Every structure is written in structure tokens, then in C-alpha cells.
């Protein structure tokens, strides 16, 4: 499938599978159609990489077969880490969009040649830069439980507290949830229903 020498590949046994990686830009071949079972990593060397059929008049660096694949199907150029696809007037698409002129490839592109031959484009250096630019995740406000009075962040009730005895525990959230207050009490069911009715005026005003 390939001609010439390519940089060596690192193969790592993770215990659950094999991880293959290379520091250079490369294509991962997913084959042509549902019956393809092989996965091939194809490094893109500095300069020109020709992709086409084995019967092409000019020897191709990567040879593929399948519906819609021309003898000299396309060219991929690597110039200082900038990777450009030249479709050469043949059927090529990136992430499902047809490509009709030279187009720069970026990390993660899905490249389809012909009607069904699919590659994934990986650019390790570019992927590393993209990861470093991702924003840091903001911390989530914690759930706070208190059994005492916290007037500064707890919304006051607008009616008399119907519960007798010590102040019941209060469960509340910081931020936008500070108005939602849950009283936990041990009163009887009938007394609880009456108490909720008395407090309805206060809760609706929050």
C-alpha cells in the first residue's frame, strides 16, 4: 500500500489494546467499505505524497483501490508541518464536504477519497497546541448544609415560624439557589400540612 521509507511507529500495549502513535502528521486508513478489517497508519513525510492506484503511470506513494479511485487520485503536500490536500480534479471530501481546490488539513479531519475510501487525518503537534488552548473548567459551587442561622445568604420567611422548639435544620445552596429553603421537621402529618399552609404566603414571595 505504501512506497518509500517512513518514520518508525511507537506501539504501546495498554493492557486493553494496542496504542500506535507517531510524532509526525499521518493518515489513519479505515479502509474501503464494511468488509475492510485493517487499520493502517500512514505517516506523511516532508514533501509530496502521491495517492492513487497501483496501475498509475507514475508510481504512487500510497496505493488504494475502490469505487471512484483514479490512477493518480490526489496529492498531499507537507511543507514545514503545514499539510495541504490537492484533489487534482478527482472525488475528495473533508468531513463530508466536497473539496475542489487545494485545502489545508487540520487535526481530526475525516478524508474520503473516491466514494468510500476513508482516512482520518492526525497532526500530533497541532493537537497538542489545541489542547493547551482549551479553557480551564470552572469549579462547581458546593452543597452547603447548616443547622444554624445564616441571615446573609438565607432568604427570610414573611410569616411566623410555625414550628415550636429549636430552629430546624436548613438545607440551602449558594448562588442562584439561595432562595430555595427546605425545612426538615418531626411534626405530625396533620400539623405539618397546617404548617405548610401557613407558610405558603412567605414562600411565594421569595
CSV table of C-alpha atoms in Angstrom, one decimal:
chain,number,residue,atom,x,y,z
A,1,UNK,CA,0.0,0.0,0.0
A,2,UNK,CA,2.9,2.4,0.6
A,3,UNK,CA,6.3,3.0,-1.0
A,4,UNK,CA,9.4,4.5,0.4
A,5,UNK,CA,10.7,4.8,3.9
A,6,UNK,CA,8.6,6.3,6.7
A,7,UNK,CA,9.4,7.3,10.3
A,8,UNK,CA,9.2,4.5,12.9
A,9,UNK,CA,5.9,4.0,14.8
A,10,UNK,CA,5.6,3.6,18.6
A,11,UNK,CA,3.5,0.7,19.6
A,12,UNK,CA,2.3,0.6,23.3
A,13,UNK,CA,0.4,-2.3,24.9
A,14,UNK,CA,-2.1,-0.7,27.3
A,15,UNK,CA,-3.3,-4.0,28.7
A,16,UNK,CA,-6.7,-3.5,27.0
A,17,UNK,CA,-5.4,-2.9,23.5
A,18,UNK,CA,-2.5,-1.7,21.3
A,19,UNK,CA,-1.9,2.1,21.0
A,20,UNK,CA,0.0,3.1,17.9
A,21,UNK,CA,1.4,6.6,17.6
A,22,UNK,CA,3.9,8.7,15.6
A,23,UNK,CA,5.1,12.3,16.2
A,24,UNK,CA,4.6,13.2,12.5
A,25,UNK,CA,1.4,14.1,10.7
A,26,UNK,CA,-0.3,11.0,9.4
A,27,UNK,CA,-3.3,9.4,7.9
A,28,UNK,CA,-5.2,6.5,9.6
A,29,UNK,CA,-6.7,4.3,7.0
A,30,UNK,CA,-10.1,2.9,7.9
A,31,UNK,CA,-10.3,1.0,4.6
A,32,UNK,CA,-13.0,0.9,1.9
A,33,UNK,CA,-16.4,-0.3,2.8
A,34,UNK,CA,-17.9,-2.5,5.6
A,35,UNK,CA,-15.7,-5.6,4.7
A,36,UNK,CA,-12.4,-3.8,5.4
A,37,UNK,CA,-10.9,-5.0,8.7
A,38,UNK,CA,-7.4,-3.5,8.6
A,39,UNK,CA,-6.3,-0.2,10.2
A,40,UNK,CA,-3.2,1.3,8.7
A,41,UNK,CA,-1.2,4.3,9.9
A,42,UNK,CA,0.4,6.2,7.1
A,43,UNK,CA,2.9,9.0,8.0
A,44,UNK,CA,3.0,12.0,5.7
A,45,UNK,CA,6.7,12.7,5.0
A,46,UNK,CA,8.1,16.1,4.3
A,47,UNK,CA,7.3,17.0,0.6
A,48,UNK,CA,4.9,15.3,-1.7
A,49,UNK,CA,2.8,12.2,-1.0
A,50,UNK,CA,1.0,10.8,-4.1
A,51,UNK,CA,-2.1,8.7,-3.6
A,52,UNK,CA,-3.7,6.6,-6.3
A,53,UNK,CA,-4.0,3.2,-7.8
A,54,UNK,CA,-1.2,0.6,-8.3
A,55,UNK,CA,-1.5,0.8,-12.1
A,56,UNK,CA,-0.8,4.6,-12.3
A,57,UNK,CA,1.8,5.6,-14.9
A,58,UNK,CA,3.7,7.4,-12.1
A,59,UNK,CA,4.5,5.3,-9.0
A,60,UNK,CA,2.2,6.3,-6.1
A,61,UNK,CA,3.4,6.6,-2.5
A,62,UNK,CA,0.1,5.3,-1.2
A,63,UNK,CA,-1.9,2.9,-3.4
A,64,UNK,CA,-5.5,2.3,-2.8
A,65,UNK,CA,-8.4,0.6,-4.6
A,66,UNK,CA,-12.1,1.2,-4.5
A,67,UNK,CA,-15.1,2.8,-6.3
A,68,UNK,CA,-14.2,6.2,-7.7
A,69,UNK,CA,-10.5,5.9,-7.1
A,70,UNK,CA,-8.5,7.3,-10.0
A,71,UNK,CA,-5.0,6.2,-11.1
A,72,UNK,CA,-3.4,9.4,-9.8
A,73,UNK,CA,-6.1,10.4,-7.5
A,74,UNK,CA,-4.7,13.2,-5.3
A,75,UNK,CA,-1.6,14.7,-3.8
A,76,UNK,CA,-0.9,15.7,-0.1
A,77,UNK,CA,1.9,18.1,0.5
A,78,UNK,CA,3.8,18.6,3.8
A,79,UNK,CA,5.7,21.8,4.0
A,80,UNK,CA,7.2,22.5,7.4
A,81,UNK,CA,4.2,20.9,9.2
A,82,UNK,CA,1.6,22.6,7.0
A,83,UNK,CA,-0.4,19.8,5.3
A,84,UNK,CA,-2.3,20.6,2.1
A,85,UNK,CA,-4.6,18.3,0.1
A,86,UNK,CA,-4.7,18.8,-3.7
A,87,UNK,CA,-7.6,16.8,-5.1
A,88,UNK,CA,-6.3,17.1,-8.7
A,89,UNK,CA,-9.8,17.3,-10.0
A,90,UNK,CA,-10.9,14.0,-8.6
A,91,UNK,CA,-13.5,13.0,-6.0
A,92,UNK,CA,-12.4,14.1,-2.5
A,93,UNK,CA,-14.2,15.3,0.6
A,94,UNK,CA,-13.4,16.6,4.1
A,95,UNK,CA,-15.9,15.9,6.8
A,96,UNK,CA,-18.5,15.2,4.1
A,97,UNK,CA,-17.9,18.5,2.2
A,98,UNK,CA,-16.5,18.2,-1.4
A,99,UNK,CA,-13.0,19.6,-2.0
A,100,UNK,CA,-12.3,21.0,-5.4
A,101,UNK,CA,-9.2,23.1,-4.7
A,102,UNK,CA,-6.0,22.8,-2.6
A,103,UNK,CA,-7.1,22.8,1.0
A,104,UNK,CA,-5.1,22.8,4.3
A,105,UNK,CA,-5.8,19.8,6.5
A,106,UNK,CA,-6.3,20.3,10.3
A,107,UNK,CA,-6.3,17.8,13.2
A,108,UNK,CA,-9.2,15.4,13.2
A,109,UNK,CA,-10.4,15.8,9.6
A,110,UNK,CA,-12.2,12.8,8.0
A,111,UNK,CA,-10.9,12.4,4.5
A,112,UNK,CA,-12.9,10.4,2.0
A,113,UNK,CA,-11.3,9.6,-1.4
A,114,UNK,CA,-13.5,8.3,-4.2
A,115,UNK,CA,-16.8,7.0,-3.0
A,116,UNK,CA,-15.9,5.1,0.1
A,117,UNK,CA,-12.2,5.1,1.0
A,118,UNK,CA,-11.9,6.8,4.4
A,119,UNK,CA,-8.9,8.2,6.3
A,120,UNK,CA,-8.7,10.2,9.5
A,121,UNK,CA,-6.0,12.9,9.5
A,122,UNK,CA,-3.9,13.3,12.7
A,123,UNK,CA,-1.5,16.1,13.4
A,124,UNK,CA,0.1,15.4,16.8
A,125,UNK,CA,1.8,18.8,17.2
A,126,UNK,CA,-1.3,20.7,16.2
A,127,UNK,CA,-3.4,18.6,18.5
A,128,UNK,CA,-1.1,19.4,21.4
A,129,UNK,CA,-1.5,23.1,20.7
A,130,UNK,CA,-5.2,22.9,20.5
A,131,UNK,CA,-5.4,21.1,23.9
A,132,UNK,CA,-3.3,23.8,25.5
A,133,UNK,CA,-5.7,26.5,24.3
A,134,UNK,CA,-8.8,24.8,25.9
A,135,UNK,CA,-10.3,26.9,28.8
A,136,UNK,CA,-9.9,25.5,32.3
A,137,UNK,CA,-13.1,24.1,33.8
A,138,UNK,CA,-14.6,26.4,36.4
A,139,UNK,CA,-15.2,24.9,39.9
A,140,UNK,CA,-18.7,23.9,40.8
A,141,UNK,CA,-20.3,25.6,43.8
A,142,UNK,CA,-20.5,23.1,46.7
A,143,UNK,CA,-23.7,22.0,48.5
A,144,UNK,CA,-23.8,23.6,52.0
A,145,UNK,CA,-25.6,22.2,54.9
A,146,UNK,CA,-26.2,24.3,58.0
A,147,UNK,CA,-28.0,23.8,61.3
A,148,UNK,CA,-27.6,27.4,62.4
A,149,UNK,CA,-28.7,30.9,61.4
A,150,UNK,CA,-27.1,32.3,58.2
A,151,UNK,CA,-29.1,35.5,57.5
A,152,UNK,CA,-26.6,36.8,54.9
A,153,UNK,CA,-27.3,34.0,52.4
A,154,UNK,CA,-30.7,32.6,53.5
A,155,UNK,CA,-33.9,34.3,52.4
A,156,UNK,CA,-36.1,35.2,55.4
A,157,UNK,CA,-39.7,34.0,55.7
A,158,UNK,CA,-42.5,36.5,55.6
A,159,UNK,CA,-44.7,34.7,58.2
A,160,UNK,CA,-44.2,33.5,61.7
A,161,UNK,CA,-42.2,30.2,62.1
A,162,UNK,CA,-45.0,27.6,62.8
A,163,UNK,CA,-42.6,25.1,64.3
A,164,UNK,CA,-42.0,25.1,68.1
A,165,UNK,CA,-38.8,24.2,69.8
A,166,UNK,CA,-35.3,24.6,68.4
A,167,UNK,CA,-34.7,26.0,64.9
A,168,UNK,CA,-35.0,23.1,62.4
A,169,UNK,CA,-32.0,22.3,60.1
A,170,UNK,CA,-31.9,24.3,56.9
A,171,UNK,CA,-30.6,22.9,53.6
A,172,UNK,CA,-29.6,25.6,51.1
A,173,UNK,CA,-27.4,26.3,48.0
A,174,UNK,CA,-25.1,29.1,47.3
A,175,UNK,CA,-25.5,31.3,44.2
A,176,UNK,CA,-29.0,31.3,42.5
A,177,UNK,CA,-30.4,28.5,44.7
A,178,UNK,CA,-30.2,30.5,47.9
A,179,UNK,CA,-33.9,31.2,47.8
A,180,UNK,CA,-34.9,27.6,47.9
A,181,UNK,CA,-35.1,26.6,51.6
A,182,UNK,CA,-36.1,23.2,52.8
A,183,UNK,CA,-37.3,22.8,56.4
A,184,UNK,CA,-36.8,19.4,57.9
A,185,UNK,CA,-39.1,18.8,60.9
A,186,UNK,CA,-40.5,16.0,63.0
A,187,UNK,CA,-44.0,17.3,63.5
A,188,UNK,CA,-47.0,15.1,62.9
A,189,UNK,CA,-48.6,14.8,59.4
A,190,UNK,CA,-51.7,16.9,60.2
A,191,UNK,CA,-49.7,19.5,61.9
A,192,UNK,CA,-47.2,19.6,59.0
A,193,UNK,CA,-50.0,20.1,56.5
A,194,UNK,CA,-51.3,23.0,58.5
A,195,UNK,CA,-47.8,24.5,58.9
A,196,UNK,CA,-47.2,24.4,55.2
A,197,UNK,CA,-50.5,26.3,54.5
A,198,UNK,CA,-49.4,29.0,57.0
A,199,UNK,CA,-46.0,29.4,55.3
A,200,UNK,CA,-47.3,29.4,51.7
A,201,UNK,CA,-47.6,33.2,51.7
A,202,UNK,CA,-43.9,33.5,52.7
A,203,UNK,CA,-42.6,31.0,50.2
A,204,UNK,CA,-44.4,32.5,47.3
A,205,UNK,CA,-42.8,35.9,48.0
A,206,UNK,CA,-39.3,34.5,47.6
